[in-house]
Coordinates of C-alpha atoms in Angstrom, one line a residue:
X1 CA 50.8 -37.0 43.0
X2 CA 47.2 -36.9 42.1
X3 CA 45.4 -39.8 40.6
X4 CA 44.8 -38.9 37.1
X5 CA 42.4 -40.7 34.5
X6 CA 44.1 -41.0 31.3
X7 CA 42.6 -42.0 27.7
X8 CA 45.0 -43.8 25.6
X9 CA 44.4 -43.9 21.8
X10 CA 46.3 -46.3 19.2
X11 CA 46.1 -45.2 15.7
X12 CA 47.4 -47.6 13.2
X13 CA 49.3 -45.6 10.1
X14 CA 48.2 -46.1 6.9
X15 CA 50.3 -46.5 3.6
X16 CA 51.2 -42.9 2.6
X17 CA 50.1 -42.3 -1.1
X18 CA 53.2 -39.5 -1.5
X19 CA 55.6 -38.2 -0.1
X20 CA 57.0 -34.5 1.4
X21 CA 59.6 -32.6 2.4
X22 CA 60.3 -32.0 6.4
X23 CA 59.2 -28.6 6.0
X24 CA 56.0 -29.5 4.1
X25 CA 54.9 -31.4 7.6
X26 CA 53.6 -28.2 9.1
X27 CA 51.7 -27.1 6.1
X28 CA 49.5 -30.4 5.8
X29 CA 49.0 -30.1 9.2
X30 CA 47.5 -26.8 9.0
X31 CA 45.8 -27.8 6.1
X32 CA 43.9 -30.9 8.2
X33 CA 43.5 -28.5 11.4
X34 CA 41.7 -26.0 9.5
X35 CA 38.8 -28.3 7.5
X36 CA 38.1 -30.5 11.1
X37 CA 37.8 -26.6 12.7
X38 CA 35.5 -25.5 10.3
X39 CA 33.0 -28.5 10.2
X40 CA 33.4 -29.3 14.1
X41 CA 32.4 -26.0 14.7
X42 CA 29.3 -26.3 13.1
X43 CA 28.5 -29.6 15.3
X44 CA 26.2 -29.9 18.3
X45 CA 28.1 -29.3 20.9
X46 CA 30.3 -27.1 18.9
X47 CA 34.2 -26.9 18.8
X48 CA 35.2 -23.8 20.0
X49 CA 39.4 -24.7 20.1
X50 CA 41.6 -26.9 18.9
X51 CA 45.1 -27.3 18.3
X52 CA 47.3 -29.9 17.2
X53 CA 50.9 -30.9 18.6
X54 CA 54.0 -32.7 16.5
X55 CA 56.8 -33.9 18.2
X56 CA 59.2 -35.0 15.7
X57 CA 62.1 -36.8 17.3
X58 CA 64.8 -38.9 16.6
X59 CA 66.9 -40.8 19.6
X60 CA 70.5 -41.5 18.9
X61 CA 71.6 -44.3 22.1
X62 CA 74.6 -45.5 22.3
X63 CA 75.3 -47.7 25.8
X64 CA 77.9 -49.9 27.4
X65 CA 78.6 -51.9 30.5
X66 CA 81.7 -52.8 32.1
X67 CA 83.4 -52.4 28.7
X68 CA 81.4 -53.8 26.7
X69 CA 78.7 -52.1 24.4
X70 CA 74.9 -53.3 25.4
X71 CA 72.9 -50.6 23.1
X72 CA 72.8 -48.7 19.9
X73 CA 70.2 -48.0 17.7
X74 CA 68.7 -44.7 16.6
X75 CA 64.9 -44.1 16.7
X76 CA 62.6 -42.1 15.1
X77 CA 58.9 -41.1 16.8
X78 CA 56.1 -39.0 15.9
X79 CA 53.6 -38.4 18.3
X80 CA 50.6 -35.9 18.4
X81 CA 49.0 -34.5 21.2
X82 CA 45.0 -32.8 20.7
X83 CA 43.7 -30.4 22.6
X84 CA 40.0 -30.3 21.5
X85 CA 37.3 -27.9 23.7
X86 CA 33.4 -28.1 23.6
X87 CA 31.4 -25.3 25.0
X88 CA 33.7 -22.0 24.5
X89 CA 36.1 -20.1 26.9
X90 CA 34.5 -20.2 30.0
X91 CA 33.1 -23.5 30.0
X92 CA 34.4 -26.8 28.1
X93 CA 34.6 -30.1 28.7
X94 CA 38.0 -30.1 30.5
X95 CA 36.4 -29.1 33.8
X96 CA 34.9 -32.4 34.2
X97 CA 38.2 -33.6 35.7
X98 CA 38.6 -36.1 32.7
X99 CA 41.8 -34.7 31.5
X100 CA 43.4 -36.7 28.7
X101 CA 46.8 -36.4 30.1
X102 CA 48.4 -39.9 28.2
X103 CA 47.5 -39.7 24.1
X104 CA 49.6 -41.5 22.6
X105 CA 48.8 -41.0 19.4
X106 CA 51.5 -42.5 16.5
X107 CA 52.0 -40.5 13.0
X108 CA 53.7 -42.4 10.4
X109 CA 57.6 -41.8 10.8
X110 CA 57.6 -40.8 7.1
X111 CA 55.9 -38.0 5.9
X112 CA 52.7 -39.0 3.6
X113 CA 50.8 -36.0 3.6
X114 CA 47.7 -38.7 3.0
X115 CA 48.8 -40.7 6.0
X116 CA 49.1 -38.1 8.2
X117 CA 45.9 -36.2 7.2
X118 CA 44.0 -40.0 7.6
X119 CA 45.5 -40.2 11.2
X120 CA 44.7 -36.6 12.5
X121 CA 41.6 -37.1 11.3
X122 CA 40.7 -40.8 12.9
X123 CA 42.3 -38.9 16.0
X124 CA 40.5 -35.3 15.9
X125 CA 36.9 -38.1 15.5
X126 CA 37.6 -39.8 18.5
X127 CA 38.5 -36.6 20.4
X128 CA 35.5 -34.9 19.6
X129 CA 33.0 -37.9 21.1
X130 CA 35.2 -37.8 23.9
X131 CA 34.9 -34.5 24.7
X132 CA 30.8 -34.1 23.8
X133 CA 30.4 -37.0 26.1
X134 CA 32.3 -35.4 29.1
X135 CA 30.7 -31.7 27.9
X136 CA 27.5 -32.4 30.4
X137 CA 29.0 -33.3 33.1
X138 CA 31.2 -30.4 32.9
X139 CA 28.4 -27.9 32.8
X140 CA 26.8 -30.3 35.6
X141 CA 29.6 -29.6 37.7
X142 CA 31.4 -26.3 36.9
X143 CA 32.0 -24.2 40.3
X144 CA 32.9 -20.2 40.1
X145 CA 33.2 -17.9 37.6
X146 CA 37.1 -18.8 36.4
X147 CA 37.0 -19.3 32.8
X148 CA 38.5 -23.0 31.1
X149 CA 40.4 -21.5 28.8
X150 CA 42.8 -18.0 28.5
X151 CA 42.4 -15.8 25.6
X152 CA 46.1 -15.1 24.0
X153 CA 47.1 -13.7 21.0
X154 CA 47.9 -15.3 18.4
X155 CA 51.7 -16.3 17.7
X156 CA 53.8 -16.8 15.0
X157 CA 57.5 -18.9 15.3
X158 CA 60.1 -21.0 13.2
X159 CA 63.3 -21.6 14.0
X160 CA 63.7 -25.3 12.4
X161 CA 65.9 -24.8 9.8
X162 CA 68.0 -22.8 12.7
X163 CA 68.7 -26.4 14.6
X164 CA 72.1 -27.3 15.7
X165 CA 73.8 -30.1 13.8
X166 CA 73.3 -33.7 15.5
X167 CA 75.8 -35.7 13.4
X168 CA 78.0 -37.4 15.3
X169 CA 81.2 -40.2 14.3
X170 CA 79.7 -43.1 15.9
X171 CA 83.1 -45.4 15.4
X172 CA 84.4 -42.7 17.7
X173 CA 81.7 -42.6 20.0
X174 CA 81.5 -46.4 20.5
X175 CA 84.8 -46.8 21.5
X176 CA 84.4 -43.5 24.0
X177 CA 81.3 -44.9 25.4
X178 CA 83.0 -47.9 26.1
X179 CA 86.1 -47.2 27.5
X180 CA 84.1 -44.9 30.1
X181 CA 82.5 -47.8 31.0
X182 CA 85.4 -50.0 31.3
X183 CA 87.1 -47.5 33.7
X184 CA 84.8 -49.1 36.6
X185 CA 86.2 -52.5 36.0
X186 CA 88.7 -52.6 39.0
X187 CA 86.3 -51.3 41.9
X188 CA 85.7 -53.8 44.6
X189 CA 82.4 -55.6 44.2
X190 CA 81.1 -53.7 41.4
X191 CA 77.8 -54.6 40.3
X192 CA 77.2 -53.0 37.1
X193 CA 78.9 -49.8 35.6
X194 CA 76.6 -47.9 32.9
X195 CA 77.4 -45.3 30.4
X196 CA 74.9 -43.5 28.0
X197 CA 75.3 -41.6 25.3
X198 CA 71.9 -40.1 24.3
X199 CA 71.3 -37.2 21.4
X200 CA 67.7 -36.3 20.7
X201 CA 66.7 -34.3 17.9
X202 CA 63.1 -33.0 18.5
X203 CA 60.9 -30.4 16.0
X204 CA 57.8 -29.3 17.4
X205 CA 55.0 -27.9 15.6
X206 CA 52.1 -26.6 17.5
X207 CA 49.1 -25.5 15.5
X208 CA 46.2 -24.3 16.8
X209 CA 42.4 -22.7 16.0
X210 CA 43.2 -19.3 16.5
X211 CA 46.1 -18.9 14.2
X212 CA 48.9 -20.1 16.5
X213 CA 51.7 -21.4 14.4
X214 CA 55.2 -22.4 16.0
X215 CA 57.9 -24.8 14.7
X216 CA 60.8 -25.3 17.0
X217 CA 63.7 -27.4 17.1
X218 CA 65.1 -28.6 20.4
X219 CA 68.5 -30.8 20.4
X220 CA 69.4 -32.4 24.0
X221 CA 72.3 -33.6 24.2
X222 CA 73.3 -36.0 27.6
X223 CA 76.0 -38.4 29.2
X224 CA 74.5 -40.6 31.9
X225 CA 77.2 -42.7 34.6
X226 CA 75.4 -45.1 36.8
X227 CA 77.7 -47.2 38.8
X228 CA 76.9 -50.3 41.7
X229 CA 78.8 -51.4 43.9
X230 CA 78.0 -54.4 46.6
X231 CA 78.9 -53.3 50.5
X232 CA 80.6 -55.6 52.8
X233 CA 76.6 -56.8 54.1
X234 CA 75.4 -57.6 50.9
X235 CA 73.0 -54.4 50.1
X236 CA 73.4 -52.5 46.6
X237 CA 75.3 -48.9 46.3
X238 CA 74.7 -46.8 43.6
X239 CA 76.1 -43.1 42.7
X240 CA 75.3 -41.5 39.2
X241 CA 76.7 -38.3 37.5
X242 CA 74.5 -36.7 34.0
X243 CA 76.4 -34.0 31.6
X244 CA 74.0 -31.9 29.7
X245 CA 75.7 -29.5 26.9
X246 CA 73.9 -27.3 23.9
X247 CA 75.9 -29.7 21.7
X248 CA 78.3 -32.2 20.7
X249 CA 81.3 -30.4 21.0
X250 CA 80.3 -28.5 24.1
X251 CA 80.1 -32.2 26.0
X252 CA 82.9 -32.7 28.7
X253 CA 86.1 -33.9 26.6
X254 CA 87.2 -37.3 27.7
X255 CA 89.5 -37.1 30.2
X256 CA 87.7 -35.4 31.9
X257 CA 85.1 -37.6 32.3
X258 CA 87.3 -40.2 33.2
X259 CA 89.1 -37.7 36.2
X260 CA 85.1 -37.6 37.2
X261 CA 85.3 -41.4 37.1
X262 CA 88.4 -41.7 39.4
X263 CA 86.3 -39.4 41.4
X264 CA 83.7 -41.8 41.4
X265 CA 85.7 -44.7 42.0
X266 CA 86.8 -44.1 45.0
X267 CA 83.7 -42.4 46.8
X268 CA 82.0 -46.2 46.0
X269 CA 84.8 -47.8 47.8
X270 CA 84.3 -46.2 50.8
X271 CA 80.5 -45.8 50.5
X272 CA 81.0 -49.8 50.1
X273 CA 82.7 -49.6 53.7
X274 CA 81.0 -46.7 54.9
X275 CA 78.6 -47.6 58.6
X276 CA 74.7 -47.6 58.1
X277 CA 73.1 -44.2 59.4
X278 CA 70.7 -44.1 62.2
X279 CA 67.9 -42.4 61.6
X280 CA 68.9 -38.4 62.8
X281 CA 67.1 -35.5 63.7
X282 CA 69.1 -32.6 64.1
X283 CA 71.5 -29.5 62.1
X284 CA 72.6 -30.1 58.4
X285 CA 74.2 -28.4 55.9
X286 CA 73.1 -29.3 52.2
X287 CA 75.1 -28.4 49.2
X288 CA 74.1 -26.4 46.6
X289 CA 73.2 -29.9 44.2
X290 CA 71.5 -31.1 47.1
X291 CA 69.2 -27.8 48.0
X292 CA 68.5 -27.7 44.4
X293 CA 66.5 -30.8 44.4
X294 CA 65.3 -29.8 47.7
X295 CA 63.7 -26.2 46.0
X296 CA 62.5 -28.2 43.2
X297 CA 60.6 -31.2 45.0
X298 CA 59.1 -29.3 47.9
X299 CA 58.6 -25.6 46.8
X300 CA 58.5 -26.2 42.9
X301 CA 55.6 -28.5 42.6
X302 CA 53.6 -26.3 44.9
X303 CA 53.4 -23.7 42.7
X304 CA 52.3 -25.6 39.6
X305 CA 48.7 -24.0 39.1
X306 CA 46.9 -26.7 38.1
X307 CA 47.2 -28.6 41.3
X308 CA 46.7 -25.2 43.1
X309 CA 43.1 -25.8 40.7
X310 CA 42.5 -29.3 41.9
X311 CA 40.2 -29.8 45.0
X312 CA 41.9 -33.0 45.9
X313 CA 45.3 -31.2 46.0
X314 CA 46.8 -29.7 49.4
X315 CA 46.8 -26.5 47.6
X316 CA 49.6 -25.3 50.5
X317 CA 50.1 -22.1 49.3
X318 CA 47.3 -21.2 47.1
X319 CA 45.9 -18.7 49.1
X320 CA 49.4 -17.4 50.3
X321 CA 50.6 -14.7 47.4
X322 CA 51.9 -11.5 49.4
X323 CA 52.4 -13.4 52.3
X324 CA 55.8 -14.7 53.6
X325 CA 56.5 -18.6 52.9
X326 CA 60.4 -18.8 52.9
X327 CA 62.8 -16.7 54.8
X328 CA 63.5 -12.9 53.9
X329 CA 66.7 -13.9 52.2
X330 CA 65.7 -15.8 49.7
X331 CA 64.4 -15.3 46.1
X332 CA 63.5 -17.2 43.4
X333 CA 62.8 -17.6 40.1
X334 CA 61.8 -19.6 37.2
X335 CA 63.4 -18.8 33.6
X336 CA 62.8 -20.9 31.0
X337 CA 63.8 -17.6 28.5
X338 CA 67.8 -18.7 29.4
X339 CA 70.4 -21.2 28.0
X340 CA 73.1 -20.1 30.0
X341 CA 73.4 -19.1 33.4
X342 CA 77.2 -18.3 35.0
X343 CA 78.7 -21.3 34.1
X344 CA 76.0 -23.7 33.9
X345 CA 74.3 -24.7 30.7
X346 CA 70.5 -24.9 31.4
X347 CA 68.3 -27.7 30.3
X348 CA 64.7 -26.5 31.0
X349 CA 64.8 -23.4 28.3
X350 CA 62.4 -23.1 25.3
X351 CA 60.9 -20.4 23.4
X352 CA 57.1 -20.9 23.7
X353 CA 55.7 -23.6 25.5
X354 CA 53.0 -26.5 24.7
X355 CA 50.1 -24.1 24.1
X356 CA 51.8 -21.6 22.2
X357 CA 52.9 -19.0 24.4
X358 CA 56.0 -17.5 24.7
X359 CA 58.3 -18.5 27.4
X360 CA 58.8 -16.1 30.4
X361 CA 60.5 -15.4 33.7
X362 CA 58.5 -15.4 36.6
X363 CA 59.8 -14.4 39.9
X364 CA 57.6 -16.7 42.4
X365 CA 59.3 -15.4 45.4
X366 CA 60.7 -11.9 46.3
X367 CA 62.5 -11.7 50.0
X368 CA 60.3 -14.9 51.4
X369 CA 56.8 -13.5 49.9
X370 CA 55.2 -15.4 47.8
X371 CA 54.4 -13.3 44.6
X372 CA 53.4 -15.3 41.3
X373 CA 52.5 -19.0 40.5
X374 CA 53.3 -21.5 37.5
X375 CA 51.1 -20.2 35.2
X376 CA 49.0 -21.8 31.8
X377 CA 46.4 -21.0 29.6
X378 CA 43.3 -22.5 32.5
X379 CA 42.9 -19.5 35.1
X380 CA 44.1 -20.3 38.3
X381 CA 41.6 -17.4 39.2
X382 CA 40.0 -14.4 37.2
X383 CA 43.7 -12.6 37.7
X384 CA 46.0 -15.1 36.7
X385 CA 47.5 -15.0 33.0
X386 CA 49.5 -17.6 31.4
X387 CA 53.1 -17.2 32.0
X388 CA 54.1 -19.9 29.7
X389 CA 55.0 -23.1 31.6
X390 CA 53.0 -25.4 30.1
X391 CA 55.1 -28.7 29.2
X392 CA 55.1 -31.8 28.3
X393 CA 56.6 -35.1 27.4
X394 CA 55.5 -36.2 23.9
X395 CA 52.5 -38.2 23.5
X396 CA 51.3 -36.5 26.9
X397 CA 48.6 -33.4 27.8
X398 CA 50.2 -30.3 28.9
X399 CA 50.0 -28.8 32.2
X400 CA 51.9 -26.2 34.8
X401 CA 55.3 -27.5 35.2
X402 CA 58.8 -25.8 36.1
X403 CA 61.5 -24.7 33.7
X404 CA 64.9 -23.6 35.3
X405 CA 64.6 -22.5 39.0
X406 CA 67.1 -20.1 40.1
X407 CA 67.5 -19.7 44.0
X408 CA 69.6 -16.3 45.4
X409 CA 69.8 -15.2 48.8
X410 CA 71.1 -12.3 51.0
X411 CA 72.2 -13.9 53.6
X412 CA 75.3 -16.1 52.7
X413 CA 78.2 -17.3 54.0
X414 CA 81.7 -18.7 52.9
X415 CA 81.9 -22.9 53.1
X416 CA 84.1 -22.3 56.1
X417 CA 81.7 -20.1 57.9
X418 CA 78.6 -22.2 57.3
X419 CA 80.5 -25.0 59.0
X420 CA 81.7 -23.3 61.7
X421 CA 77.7 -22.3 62.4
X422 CA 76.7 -25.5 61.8
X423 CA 78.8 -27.1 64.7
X424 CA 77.7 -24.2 66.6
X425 CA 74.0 -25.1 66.4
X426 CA 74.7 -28.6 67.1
X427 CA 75.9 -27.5 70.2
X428 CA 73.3 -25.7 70.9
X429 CA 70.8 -27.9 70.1
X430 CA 73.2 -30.8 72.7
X431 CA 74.1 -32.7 69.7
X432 CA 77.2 -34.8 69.0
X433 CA 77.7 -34.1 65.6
X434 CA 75.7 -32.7 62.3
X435 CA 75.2 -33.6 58.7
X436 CA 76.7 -32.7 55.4
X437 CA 74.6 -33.6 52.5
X438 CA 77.1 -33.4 49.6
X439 CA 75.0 -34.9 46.8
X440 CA 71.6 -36.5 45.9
X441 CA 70.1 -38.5 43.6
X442 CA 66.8 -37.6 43.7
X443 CA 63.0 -37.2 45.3
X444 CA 59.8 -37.0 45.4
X445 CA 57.2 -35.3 46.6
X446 CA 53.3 -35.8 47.2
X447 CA 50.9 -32.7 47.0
X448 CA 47.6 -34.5 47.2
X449 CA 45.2 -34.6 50.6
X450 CA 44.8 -38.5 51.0
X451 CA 48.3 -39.3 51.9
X452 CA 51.0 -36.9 54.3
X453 CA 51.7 -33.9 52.4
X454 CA 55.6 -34.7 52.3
X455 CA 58.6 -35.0 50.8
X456 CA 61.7 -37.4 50.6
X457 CA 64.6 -37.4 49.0
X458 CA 67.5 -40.1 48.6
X459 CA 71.1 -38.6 49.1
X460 CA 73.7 -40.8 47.8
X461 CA 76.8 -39.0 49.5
X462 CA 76.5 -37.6 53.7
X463 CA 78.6 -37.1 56.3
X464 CA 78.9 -37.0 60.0
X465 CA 80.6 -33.4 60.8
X466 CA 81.3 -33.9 64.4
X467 CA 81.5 -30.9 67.3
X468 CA 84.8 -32.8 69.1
X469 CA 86.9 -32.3 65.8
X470 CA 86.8 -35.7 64.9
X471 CA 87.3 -36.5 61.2
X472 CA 84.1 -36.3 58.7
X473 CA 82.9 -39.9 59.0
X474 CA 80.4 -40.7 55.1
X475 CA 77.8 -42.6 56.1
X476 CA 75.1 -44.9 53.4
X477 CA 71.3 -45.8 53.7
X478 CA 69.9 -42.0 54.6
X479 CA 66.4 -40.6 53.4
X480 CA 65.9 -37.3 53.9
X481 CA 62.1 -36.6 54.8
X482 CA 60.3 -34.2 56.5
X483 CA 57.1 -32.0 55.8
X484 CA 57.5 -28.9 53.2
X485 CA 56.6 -25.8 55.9
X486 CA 58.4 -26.7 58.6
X487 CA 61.6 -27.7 56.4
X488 CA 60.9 -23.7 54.8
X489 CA 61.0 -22.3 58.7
X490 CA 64.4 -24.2 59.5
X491 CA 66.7 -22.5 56.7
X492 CA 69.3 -20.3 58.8
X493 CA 71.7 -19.1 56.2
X494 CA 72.6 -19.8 52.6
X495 CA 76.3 -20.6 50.4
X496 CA 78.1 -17.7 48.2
X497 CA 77.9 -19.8 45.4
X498 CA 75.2 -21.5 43.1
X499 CA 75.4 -25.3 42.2
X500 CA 73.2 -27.0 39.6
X501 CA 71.5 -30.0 39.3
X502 CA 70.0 -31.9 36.4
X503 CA 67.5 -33.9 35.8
X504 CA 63.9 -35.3 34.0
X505 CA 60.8 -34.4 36.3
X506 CA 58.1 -37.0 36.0
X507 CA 54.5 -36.1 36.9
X508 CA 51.1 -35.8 35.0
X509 CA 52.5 -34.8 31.9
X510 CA 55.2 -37.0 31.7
X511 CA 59.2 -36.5 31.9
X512 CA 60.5 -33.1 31.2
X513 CA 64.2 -32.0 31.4
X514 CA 64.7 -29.2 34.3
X515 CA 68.0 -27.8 36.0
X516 CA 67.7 -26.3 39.6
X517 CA 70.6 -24.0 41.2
X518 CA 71.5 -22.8 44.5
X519 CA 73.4 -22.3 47.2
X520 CA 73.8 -24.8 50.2
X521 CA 72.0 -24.2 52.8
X522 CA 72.2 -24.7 56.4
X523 CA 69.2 -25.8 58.0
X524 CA 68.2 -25.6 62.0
X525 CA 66.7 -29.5 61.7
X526 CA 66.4 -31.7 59.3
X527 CA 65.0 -35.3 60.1
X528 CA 66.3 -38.5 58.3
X529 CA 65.0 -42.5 58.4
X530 CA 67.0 -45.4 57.4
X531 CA 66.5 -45.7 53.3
X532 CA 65.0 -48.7 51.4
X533 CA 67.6 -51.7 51.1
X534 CA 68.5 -53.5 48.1
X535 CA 70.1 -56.7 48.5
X536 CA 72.8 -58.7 46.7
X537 CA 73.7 -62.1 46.7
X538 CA 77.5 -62.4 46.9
X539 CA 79.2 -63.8 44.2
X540 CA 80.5 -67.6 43.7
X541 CA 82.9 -66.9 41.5
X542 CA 85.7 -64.2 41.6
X543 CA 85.6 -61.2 38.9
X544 CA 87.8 -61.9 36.2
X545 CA 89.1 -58.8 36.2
X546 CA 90.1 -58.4 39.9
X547 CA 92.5 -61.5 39.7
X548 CA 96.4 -60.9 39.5
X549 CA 98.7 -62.7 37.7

């Protein structure tokens, strides 16, 4: 990713002199917004937009380890972000590259209207010198005609007193979250066995300059498994397994969690067994979980506009709409409009994004040709228009980020017919056997031009699929890497069926949650080095629980 210069401002709260209600917190807000418009408008350089944004959370944790409980607390947080613009529409201090992308800016946790109008005020004052300051150097600098800021109109959105119910029995959950974690106590050389419970209850008020005023409420709700394990040459194994739901009563009921577990279980014993790859170039299928985070790392972060805007960025397909960058069979799309899509609940959904525009689906790429990009409120070019996918983590700048990506094809094939062509291209290609990339735990990706524009990602679960008919052999210790066009020209064929994976994408503006779904593919050649270890010392002692009576 892109170096990026961040300003990071600590406001200490003062005593509030009243109180309000919850709903009141919008209205004092707007109250502050408008007298620091009005008079910073009249300054030298002038204000010409500003907008405020609340995130009003409250984190419920509860965590244990090998049975025994290591966390739970509940936390409250409110963080504002500023966006604050010298110079007007077409010009402002934002193009001098000195994006404020890290705020951090506290609000007292309770609501003195005093408090809070003392701290949005200490915080509006030292935005403003920072922007005048970096106001001539933008004008010193600016290149074309593309404008720093889109005109919208003006929007209008509440849905906070709409918010699902967060109360949980934590007795019940304690004991839950515990037991979970006890489940791992009888694998072989298990390291450490986490389970997390986390519930977070966010409101988010954006108010802005030119009349934008949206209160939403957004509840995530999230059980994390993380399990190690210690292979028979000393070197750490971990495999990991997240539940999203839209609520409480919509997570996965117990035992079925634990089945997952058993599941689990037993893939760590033989991953703690399982040979070392080699490194490998040659066929592979990925499932639809792996593609997923395959689509998201190399061809989602490409699209992001504002690194299509940066000149330090590789910018690979800026200058590719209308032309062909995937094979004809595939489409996809971004909708962050949808909660729900076949089975699979969908984390990356909201109803207007961080500058106040309405959520949309964009459809980035129509049979292989590239048609739209992720889209804010700064012009990619004098055509582009906000298609509202600007995000961010609280406490953090907004910028172009994905939502849910949605991946269809035309070209599919049943599980039994993509293996069948996969042995068939190994043989064509002379090779003993191919891969099966059953599940990942993540990647990255970098974008920028002073490093190799690639990609890796870590798969946690592969397979040998050999041509003589020899058993499926799992194998530990791959990295998939590779470069992102030439990975695009390999795809052969696609799944029937869509698979999702979830997860928090990390980049300028901080963590966001985002699901990814599609079919597995089966790719020509894929190219793998040995991964990273990550020794352990073997134990002096025997585990308690793994002696018999």
């Amino acid at each position: 990713m892109n170096k990026i210069h961040c300003l990071v401002i600590y406001i200490v709260s003062v005593i509030p002199f009243f109180a309000f209600g919850q709903n009141d917190l919008q209205k004092v807000v707007k109250e502050e917004l408008t007298r620091e418009f009005e008079l910073l408008s009249q300054a030298m350089p002038s204000v010409y937009y500003l907008a405020y944004k609340i995130d009003d959370s409250e984190r419920t944790t509860i965590q244990a380890n090998l049975g025994s409980l290591t966390a739970l607390n509940k936390q409250p947080s409110k963080l504002l972000s500023i966006d604050l613009r010298v110079g007007d529409y077409m010009l402002d201090n934002t193009e001098a590259g000195l994006n404020r992308y890290q705020q951090l800016i506290p609000l007292p946790i309770e609501n003195g209207a005093e408090a809070i109008k003392q701290s949005l005020w200490l915080s509006t004052d030292l935005m403003y010198k920072f922007a005048s300051a970096t106001y001539n150097k933008a004008k010193a600098e600016k290149k074309g005609n593309t404008a720093s800021l889109e005109k919208v109109p003006k929007a209008t959105f509440n849905n906070i007193d709409e918010a699902v119910d967060l109360s949980i029995n934590l007795e019940n959950w304690k004991l839950r979250i515990t037991e979970l974690s006890a489940a791992f106590n009888d694998v072989t050389d298990i390291i450490d066995a986490s389970v997390r419970l986390n519930i977070i209850d966010n409101d988010n008020y954006f108010v802005s300059s030119e009349g934008t005023s949206i209160a939403q409420n957004q509840g995530i709700f999230e059980i994390q498994m993380s399990a190690s394990v210690r292979s028979k040459d000393g070197e750490a194994i971990s495999l990991n397994k997240n539940y999203f739901a839209s609520s409480m009563d919509a997570l996965p009921a117990q035992n079925d969690i634990i089945e997952d577990i058993i599941i689990m279980k037993e893939k760590l014993e033989k991953l703690r067994l399982a040979p070392k790859a080699e490194p490998f170039s040659g066929p592979a299928i990925m499932s639809g979980s792996a593609a997923s985070v395959f689509f998201h790392e190399i061809f989602g972060h490409r699209i992001e506009s504002h690194r299509l805007g940066d000149d330090s960025d590789s910018q690979t397909f800026k200058d590719k709409l209308n032309e062909r960058v995937l094979p004809k069979f595939i489409n996809i799309s971004f909708d962050p409009t949808i909660t729900q899509y076949e089975k699979y609940y969908l984390t990356g959904s909201y109803i207007y994004d961080d500058e106040g525009v309405k959520a949309q689906k964009v459809d980035v790429v129509e049979n292989g040709i590239l048609k739209n990009f992720l889209n804010t409120r700064k012009p990619l070019n004098e055509d582009s228009k906000s298609n509202g996918h600007a995000r961010a983590q609280a406490g953090f700048s907004p910028v172009s980020r994905q939502s849910n990506l949605i991946v269809k094809s035309d070209k599919t094939k049943s599980d039994e017919a993509l293996k069948k062509a996969l042995l068939k291209e190994c043989k064509r290609q002379g090779k003993s056997y191919g891969y099966f990339i059953n599940q990942v735990a993540g990647g990255y990706t970098m974008t920028d031009r002073y490093r190799p524009n690639a990609f890796s990602i870590a798969p946690t679960e592969v397979y040998k699929v050999f041509v003589d008919g020899s058993p499926d052999q799992l194998v530990r210790g791959v990295d998939l890497i590779g470069t992102p066009l030439t990975m695009f020209s390999q795809i052969l064929a696609t799944g029937e069926k869509l698979e999702a994976f979830y997860g928090y994408c990390g980049a300028e503006s901080g963590y966001v949650p985002v699901t990814a779904l599609s079919p597995a593919l089966l790719v020509k050649k894929i190219e793998t080095q040995k991964s990273m270890e990550s020794n352990v010392e073997q134990p002096i002692l025997v585990d308690p629980n793994q002696l018999k009576n």
